[in-house]
Coordinates of C-alpha atoms and ligand atoms in Angstrom, one line a residue:
M1 CA 0.2 -9.0 -41.8
G2 CA -0.1 -5.5 -43.4
A3 CA -0.4 -2.6 -41.1
G4 CA -3.5 -1.6 -43.0
S5 CA -5.3 -4.5 -41.4
W6 CA -5.4 -2.8 -38.1
G7 CA -8.4 -1.0 -36.7
G8 CA -11.6 0.2 -38.3
P9 CA -11.9 2.4 -41.3
E10 CA -12.2 5.5 -39.2
S11 CA -8.9 4.9 -37.5
Q12 CA -7.3 4.1 -40.8
R13 CA -8.2 7.4 -42.3
R14 CA -7.2 9.8 -39.6
V15 CA -5.4 9.6 -36.4
K16 CA -5.2 12.5 -33.9
V17 CA -1.7 12.7 -32.6
E18 CA -0.2 14.8 -29.9
A19 CA 3.5 14.8 -29.8
A20 CA 5.9 16.1 -27.1
A21 CA 9.5 15.6 -26.5
A22 CA 9.8 13.0 -23.7
T23 CA 13.3 14.0 -22.7
T24 CA 14.0 17.0 -20.6
A25 CA 17.4 17.6 -19.0
A26 CA 15.6 18.1 -15.6
D27 CA 14.1 14.7 -15.7
P28 CA 16.3 12.0 -14.0
W29 CA 14.4 9.2 -15.8
T30 CA 15.3 10.4 -19.2
E31 CA 19.1 10.8 -18.7
K32 CA 20.7 7.9 -20.5
S33 CA 23.5 6.8 -18.3
E34 CA 25.1 3.6 -17.3
N35 CA 25.4 5.0 -13.8
W36 CA 21.7 5.6 -13.5
S37 CA 20.0 3.4 -11.0
P38 CA 16.5 3.2 -9.7
L39 CA 17.8 4.8 -6.6
T40 CA 18.6 8.0 -8.4
S41 CA 16.2 10.8 -7.4
L42 CA 13.0 10.3 -9.3
H43 CA 9.4 10.9 -8.9
P44 CA 6.6 10.8 -11.5
T45 CA 5.4 14.1 -10.2
N46 CA 8.8 15.6 -11.0
K47 CA 7.6 16.0 -14.6
N48 CA 8.8 19.2 -16.1
P49 CA 5.5 21.1 -16.3
A50 CA 6.5 22.4 -19.7
T51 CA 6.3 18.8 -21.2
M52 CA 2.5 18.6 -21.2
A53 CA 2.1 22.2 -22.1
E54 CA 4.4 21.7 -25.1
L55 CA 2.1 19.1 -26.5
Q56 CA 1.4 19.9 -30.1
E57 CA -1.5 18.6 -31.9
V58 CA -0.7 17.2 -35.3
H59 CA -3.3 15.8 -37.6
I60 CA -2.0 13.1 -39.8
T61 CA -4.1 12.2 -42.8
E62 CA -3.4 8.7 -43.9
E63 CA -4.6 9.2 -47.5
K64 CA -1.6 10.9 -49.0
P65 CA -0.8 11.0 -52.7
L66 CA 2.1 8.7 -53.7
L67 CA 5.1 10.2 -55.3
P68 CA 5.4 9.3 -59.0
G69 CA 6.8 5.8 -59.3
Q70 CA 6.6 5.1 -55.6
T71 CA 5.0 1.9 -54.5
P72 CA 2.6 1.9 -51.5
E73 CA 5.1 -0.2 -49.6
A74 CA 8.0 2.2 -50.3
A75 CA 5.8 5.1 -49.3
K76 CA 4.9 3.4 -46.0
E77 CA 8.6 2.6 -45.3
A78 CA 9.6 6.2 -46.0
E79 CA 6.8 7.6 -43.9
L80 CA 7.7 5.3 -41.0
A81 CA 11.4 6.3 -41.3
A82 CA 10.5 10.0 -41.3
R83 CA 8.2 9.6 -38.4
I84 CA 10.5 7.6 -36.2
L85 CA 13.5 9.8 -37.0
L86 CA 11.5 12.6 -35.4
D87 CA 10.7 10.2 -32.6
Q88 CA 13.7 10.0 -30.4
G89 CA 12.0 9.6 -27.1
Q90 CA 8.8 11.4 -28.2
T91 CA 5.5 11.0 -26.5
H92 CA 2.4 10.7 -28.5
S93 CA -1.3 10.2 -27.8
V94 CA -3.7 8.5 -30.2
E95 CA -7.5 8.3 -29.9
T96 CA -8.9 4.8 -29.7
P97 CA -12.5 3.5 -29.3
Y98 CA -11.7 3.3 -25.5
G99 CA -10.2 6.7 -25.1
S100 CA -6.8 8.2 -25.7
V101 CA -3.6 6.3 -25.0
T102 CA -0.1 7.6 -24.6
F103 CA 3.2 6.0 -25.7
T104 CA 6.8 7.0 -26.1
V105 CA 9.0 6.0 -28.9
Y106 CA 12.8 5.6 -28.9
G107 CA 15.2 4.3 -31.6
T108 CA 15.5 4.4 -35.3
P109 CA 13.7 1.9 -37.5
K110 CA 15.4 -1.1 -39.1
P111 CA 13.6 -2.5 -42.1
K112 CA 11.5 -5.6 -41.3
R113 CA 12.2 -5.6 -37.6
P114 CA 9.5 -5.7 -35.0
A115 CA 9.2 -3.0 -32.4
I116 CA 10.0 -3.8 -28.8
F117 CA 6.7 -2.9 -27.2
T118 CA 6.5 -2.5 -23.4
Y119 CA 3.6 -2.4 -21.1
H120 CA 4.1 -1.5 -17.4
D121 CA 2.4 -2.8 -14.2
V122 CA -0.2 -1.1 -11.9
G123 CA 1.3 1.7 -9.8
L124 CA 4.1 2.3 -12.3
N125 CA 4.6 4.1 -15.6
Y126 CA 7.0 3.2 -18.4
K127 CA 9.9 4.9 -16.8
T128 CA 9.4 3.7 -13.3
C129 CA 8.9 0.1 -14.7
F130 CA 11.4 -0.1 -17.4
K131 CA 14.1 2.6 -17.4
P132 CA 16.6 0.7 -15.2
L133 CA 16.4 -2.3 -17.7
F134 CA 16.5 -0.2 -20.9
D135 CA 19.3 2.0 -19.6
F136 CA 21.4 -1.0 -18.5
G137 CA 24.8 -0.9 -20.3
D138 CA 24.7 -4.3 -22.0
M139 CA 21.1 -3.7 -23.1
Q140 CA 22.2 -1.0 -25.5
E141 CA 23.7 -3.5 -27.8
I142 CA 20.4 -5.2 -28.1
I143 CA 18.0 -2.3 -28.3
K144 CA 20.0 -0.3 -30.7
N145 CA 18.6 -2.7 -33.3
F146 CA 15.0 -2.0 -32.5
V147 CA 12.5 0.8 -32.2
R148 CA 11.0 0.7 -28.6
V149 CA 7.5 1.7 -28.0
H150 CA 6.6 2.2 -24.4
V151 CA 2.8 2.4 -23.9
E152 CA 1.2 3.8 -20.7
A153 CA -2.2 2.8 -19.5
P154 CA -4.6 5.7 -19.6
G155 CA -4.1 8.2 -16.8
M156 CA -0.6 6.7 -15.8
E157 CA 1.5 9.1 -17.9
E158 CA 3.4 11.8 -16.1
G159 CA 1.1 14.8 -15.5
A160 CA -2.0 13.0 -16.5
P161 CA -5.1 14.7 -15.1
V162 CA -7.3 12.8 -12.7
F163 CA -10.2 11.2 -14.5
P164 CA -13.6 12.7 -13.5
L165 CA -15.8 10.9 -11.0
G166 CA -17.8 8.1 -12.7
Y167 CA -15.2 7.7 -15.5
Q168 CA -15.4 4.2 -16.8
Y169 CA -11.8 3.0 -16.9
P170 CA -11.1 0.4 -19.7
S171 CA -11.0 -3.2 -18.8
L172 CA -7.7 -5.0 -19.4
D173 CA -9.2 -6.6 -22.5
Q174 CA -10.1 -3.1 -23.8
L175 CA -6.6 -1.9 -23.0
A176 CA -5.3 -4.7 -25.2
D177 CA -7.7 -3.6 -27.9
M178 CA -6.1 -0.2 -27.9
I179 CA -2.8 -1.6 -29.1
P180 CA -3.7 -2.0 -32.8
T181 CA -4.3 1.7 -33.1
I182 CA -0.8 2.4 -31.8
L183 CA 0.8 -0.1 -34.2
Q184 CA -1.3 1.2 -37.1
Y185 CA -0.1 4.8 -36.4
L186 CA 3.5 3.7 -36.2
N187 CA 3.1 1.4 -39.2
F188 CA 4.5 -1.6 -37.3
S189 CA 2.9 -4.9 -38.2
T190 CA 4.7 -7.0 -35.5
I191 CA 6.1 -6.5 -32.0
I192 CA 8.2 -8.2 -29.4
G193 CA 6.2 -7.5 -26.2
V194 CA 7.8 -7.0 -22.8
G195 CA 5.2 -6.7 -20.0
V196 CA 5.1 -6.7 -16.3
G197 CA 2.1 -7.8 -14.2
A198 CA -1.0 -6.1 -15.6
G199 CA 1.1 -5.2 -18.7
A200 CA 2.1 -8.8 -19.2
Y201 CA -1.6 -9.8 -19.0
I202 CA -2.6 -7.1 -21.5
L203 CA 0.2 -8.1 -24.0
S204 CA -0.9 -11.8 -23.7
R205 CA -4.5 -10.9 -24.4
F206 CA -3.3 -8.9 -27.4
A207 CA -1.2 -11.9 -28.6
L208 CA -4.2 -14.3 -28.2
L209 CA -6.3 -12.0 -30.4
N210 CA -3.5 -11.1 -32.9
P211 CA -1.1 -14.0 -33.0
D212 CA 0.4 -12.9 -36.3
A213 CA 1.4 -9.5 -34.8
V214 CA 3.5 -10.9 -31.9
E215 CA 6.9 -12.4 -32.6
G216 CA 7.8 -12.9 -29.0
L217 CA 6.7 -12.1 -25.4
V218 CA 8.7 -11.5 -22.3
L219 CA 6.1 -11.8 -19.5
I220 CA 7.3 -10.8 -16.0
N221 CA 5.0 -11.6 -13.0
I222 CA 2.1 -12.7 -15.2
D223 CA -1.1 -14.0 -13.5
C224 CA -3.2 -15.5 -16.3
N225 CA -6.1 -16.3 -14.0
A226 CA -9.1 -14.2 -12.9
K227 CA -9.4 -13.7 -9.2
G228 CA -11.2 -16.7 -7.6
W229 CA -13.6 -16.2 -4.7
M230 CA -10.9 -17.0 -2.2
D231 CA -8.7 -14.3 -3.7
W232 CA -11.6 -11.8 -3.7
A233 CA -12.3 -12.6 0.0
A234 CA -8.6 -12.0 0.8
H235 CA -8.6 -8.9 -1.3
K236 CA -11.7 -7.5 0.5
L237 CA -10.2 -8.3 3.9
T238 CA -6.9 -6.6 3.0
G239 CA -8.9 -3.6 1.7
L240 CA -10.4 -3.1 5.2
T241 CA -7.1 -2.5 6.7
S242 CA -4.9 -1.3 3.9
S243 CA -4.8 1.7 1.6
I244 CA -4.7 1.3 -2.2
P245 CA -1.0 2.3 -2.3
D246 CA -0.3 -0.4 0.4
M247 CA -2.2 -3.0 -1.6
I248 CA -0.3 -2.0 -4.8
L249 CA 3.0 -2.2 -3.0
G250 CA 2.1 -5.7 -1.8
H251 CA 1.4 -6.5 -5.5
L252 CA 4.8 -5.2 -6.6
F253 CA 7.1 -6.4 -3.8
S254 CA 7.4 -9.3 -1.5
Q255 CA 6.6 -8.9 2.2
E256 CA 10.3 -9.5 2.9
E257 CA 11.2 -6.6 0.6
L258 CA 8.6 -4.4 2.1
S259 CA 9.7 -5.0 5.7
G260 CA 13.4 -4.8 4.7
H261 CA 13.1 -1.0 3.9
S262 CA 15.6 -1.2 1.1
E263 CA 16.3 2.1 -0.6
L264 CA 14.6 0.8 -3.7
V265 CA 11.4 -0.1 -2.0
Q266 CA 11.4 3.2 0.0
R267 CA 11.7 5.1 -3.2
Y268 CA 8.9 3.2 -4.9
R269 CA 6.8 3.5 -1.8
D270 CA 7.3 7.2 -1.9
I271 CA 6.4 7.3 -5.6
I272 CA 3.2 5.4 -5.1
M273 CA 2.1 7.0 -1.8
H274 CA 2.5 10.5 -3.3
A275 CA 1.3 9.9 -6.8
P276 CA -0.9 12.8 -7.8
N277 CA -2.9 10.5 -10.0
V278 CA -3.7 8.0 -7.3
E279 CA -7.3 8.0 -8.3
N280 CA -6.4 6.9 -11.8
I281 CA -4.0 4.2 -10.4
E282 CA -6.9 2.9 -8.3
L283 CA -9.0 2.6 -11.5
F284 CA -6.3 0.6 -13.3
W285 CA -5.9 -1.5 -10.1
N286 CA -9.6 -2.3 -10.2
S287 CA -9.4 -3.3 -13.8
Y288 CA -6.5 -5.5 -13.0
N289 CA -8.4 -7.2 -10.2
N290 CA -11.5 -7.7 -12.5
R291 CA -9.4 -9.3 -15.2
R292 CA -10.9 -12.4 -16.9
D293 CA -9.1 -15.7 -17.1
L294 CA -6.9 -15.9 -20.1
N295 CA -7.9 -19.5 -20.4
F296 CA -4.5 -20.6 -21.8
E297 CA -4.4 -24.1 -23.2
R298 CA -1.2 -25.9 -24.0
R299 CA -2.2 -26.4 -27.6
G300 CA -4.9 -25.2 -29.9
D301 CA -6.2 -21.6 -30.5
A302 CA -6.2 -20.5 -26.8
T303 CA -2.4 -20.5 -26.5
L304 CA 0.4 -18.1 -27.2
K305 CA 1.8 -19.1 -30.6
C306 CA 5.1 -17.1 -30.3
P307 CA 8.2 -17.8 -28.2
V308 CA 7.5 -16.7 -24.6
M309 CA 9.9 -16.0 -21.8
L310 CA 8.2 -16.1 -18.4
V311 CA 10.1 -14.3 -15.6
V312 CA 9.5 -14.2 -11.9
G313 CA 11.6 -13.6 -8.8
D314 CA 12.2 -16.5 -6.5
Q315 CA 9.8 -16.1 -3.5
A316 CA 8.2 -13.1 -5.2
P317 CA 4.4 -12.4 -4.9
Y318 CA 3.6 -13.9 -8.3
E319 CA 5.9 -16.9 -8.1
D320 CA 3.0 -19.5 -7.9
A321 CA 1.0 -17.7 -10.6
V322 CA 3.9 -17.7 -13.1
V323 CA 4.6 -21.4 -12.3
E324 CA 0.9 -22.1 -13.1
C325 CA 1.0 -20.1 -16.2
N326 CA 4.1 -22.0 -17.3
S327 CA 2.2 -25.2 -16.9
K328 CA -0.6 -24.0 -19.2
L329 CA 1.6 -22.8 -22.1
D330 CA 3.1 -24.7 -25.0
P331 CA 6.3 -26.1 -23.6
T332 CA 8.0 -26.0 -27.0
K333 CA 7.6 -22.3 -27.1
T334 CA 8.0 -21.3 -23.5
S335 CA 11.0 -20.5 -21.4
F336 CA 10.9 -19.9 -17.7
L337 CA 13.4 -17.8 -15.7
K338 CA 13.0 -17.9 -12.0
M339 CA 15.5 -15.4 -10.6
A340 CA 17.1 -15.7 -7.3
D341 CA 17.8 -12.5 -5.3
S342 CA 15.5 -10.4 -7.4
G343 CA 12.4 -9.7 -5.3
G344 CA 9.2 -8.8 -6.9
Q345 CA 10.6 -6.6 -9.7
P346 CA 13.5 -8.4 -11.4
Q347 CA 13.7 -5.7 -14.2
L348 CA 14.5 -3.2 -11.5
T349 CA 16.8 -5.3 -9.2
Q350 CA 18.5 -7.5 -11.7
P351 CA 18.7 -5.7 -15.0
G352 CA 22.0 -7.4 -15.9
K353 CA 20.6 -10.9 -15.6
L354 CA 17.4 -10.0 -17.4
T355 CA 19.4 -8.3 -20.2
E356 CA 21.4 -11.5 -20.7
A357 CA 18.3 -13.7 -20.8
F358 CA 16.7 -11.2 -23.1
K359 CA 19.7 -11.3 -25.4
Y360 CA 19.4 -15.1 -25.7
F361 CA 15.7 -14.8 -26.2
I362 CA 16.1 -12.3 -29.1
Q363 CA 19.0 -14.4 -30.5
G364 CA 16.7 -17.5 -30.4
M365 CA 14.3 -15.5 -32.6
G366 CA 17.0 -14.9 -35.1
Y367 CA 17.5 -11.2 -34.5
M368 CA 21.0 -11.2 -33.1
A369 CA 23.7 -13.4 -34.6
S370 CA 25.8 -15.1 -31.9
S371 CA 28.8 -13.2 -33.3
C372 CA 27.1 -10.1 -31.9
M373 CA 27.2 -11.5 -28.4
T374 CA 29.3 -9.4 -26.1
R375 CA 32.5 -10.5 -24.6
L376 CA 30.5 -10.6 -21.4
S377 CA 28.1 -13.2 -22.6
R378 CA 30.7 -15.4 -24.1
S379 CA 32.8 -15.4 -20.9
R380 CA 29.8 -16.0 -18.9
T381 CA 28.9 -19.0 -21.0
A382 CA 32.2 -20.5 -20.0
S383 CA 32.1 -19.5 -16.3
L384 CA 28.8 -21.2 -15.3
T385 CA 28.9 -19.8 -11.9
S386 CA 25.6 -18.2 -11.2
R387 CA 22.2 -18.9 -9.6
A388 CA 20.1 -18.1 -12.6
S389 CA 20.6 -20.1 -15.8
I390 CA 19.3 -20.7 -19.2
D391 CA 18.5 -24.1 -20.6
S392 CA 16.4 -25.4 -23.4
G393 CA 12.9 -26.7 -23.0
R394 CA 12.8 -28.2 -26.5
S395 CA 13.9 -31.6 -25.3
R396 CA 11.5 -31.5 -22.4
T397 CA 8.0 -32.7 -22.2
A398 CA 7.2 -29.5 -20.4
S399 CA 9.2 -26.4 -19.8
Q400 CA 10.3 -26.5 -16.3
S401 CA 10.6 -24.1 -13.5
S402 CA 13.6 -24.3 -11.4
E403 CA 15.5 -21.8 -9.3
S404 CA 18.2 -22.0 -11.9
G405 CA 16.2 -22.7 -15.0
I406 CA 15.4 -20.5 -18.0
V407 CA 14.5 -22.0 -21.4
P408 CA 15.2 -19.7 -24.3
S409 CA 13.0 -20.5 -27.3
G410 CA 14.9 -21.1 -30.5
S411 CA 18.0 -22.5 -29.1
P412 CA 17.3 -26.2 -28.4
G413 CA 19.7 -28.1 -26.3
H414 CA 21.4 -24.9 -25.2
T415 CA 22.3 -24.6 -21.6
M416 CA 23.7 -21.4 -20.3
E417 CA 24.0 -19.6 -17.0
V418 CA 23.5 -15.9 -16.3
S419 CA 25.9 -14.7 -13.8
S420 CA 24.8 -12.3 -11.1
Ligands
LIG1 C1 14.5 3.2 -24.2 O1 15.6 3.5 -24.6 O2 13.8 2.4 -24.8 C2 14.0 3.7 -22.9 C3 14.5 5.0 -22.5 C4 14.0 5.5 -21.3 C5 13.1 4.8 -20.5 C6 12.6 3.5 -20.9 C7 13.1 3.0 -22.1

């Protein structure tokens, strides 16, 4: 699929772009370090105030003259390379039919590779949702081969102003419809999506509508169903006694985690309770609760056509939802990782296990030769000692959920464990 096929004629002609360096030394989220942990001091409000102030407005006109002898394809490649070289952790905003959307880009482009494209959950932003995973030591070997595009739902970016009263927040479907504008701007025609919760839903909706644009999906804590009336009743009842931050914490973490007062949960509680954009978070939360059913079918048009890795923590809030989603997807394309000891946010609590599973997933898609696998992975293949494992669903009639089961697409008959 050519990048030119994205969006309407207006968005193809001119894109308004605001660019700002995403990295500031004062920001603990942006320090790349193997020692970094989600417990490091952090707060979305700790944003360096200069960052938003430094936003520059750049107008990029798409209709540029070609250099003599330059093919349109070469021109596009060169433009992408130039753009991304400037984009080491740079934050951009583009206008879409549903309002402006912000995303941050890391990495240098490799020809013909998809972008790794992340979408965070409600109550989080791209850093609070994904930084521990993308900063994990073994992850560097994988992500160095890809550009990463971390999108943020409107109003969730650091320093975002509170939307005015009466602002109509986009539905999850509309949030999915914003993605083509981002890809068109970056000139990416395909992605590997990594989404958590609401973000997993949004990426799935995007994949249903644009199957050729999605090479693979890692979906953590996905609930593919709309809320039924029982869920609504429970939600309303909870709303009588709980604040929005409390409800969102209950969406992100298990009751056990919330009552355990771990340092991680305390920190995220603090982030969400004191979020300066809590009104915006509530709007995103409402959109999530009003989501439509994705209506997955095992085969046919209403299914995900790409390899999918479903991930959920054992005994986490969305365990049943992910099990149900697994039963509705094509078993020949779907892997399922149920992670022990990971709680509601496996990407925060078990970045090592998830990195290893991601590596096999990417490898199954043909992007990492097995010779690139680290010493760590090879030795773990031999050790077979852990509680989360990888096996293939290709030989199964349905991909299966088990406390120790993950089924990487593209590696049939492959059984491997991921040590803790
Ligand atoms: C990345 O390298 O893709 C990344 C960096 C900071 C936060 C999240 C992701």
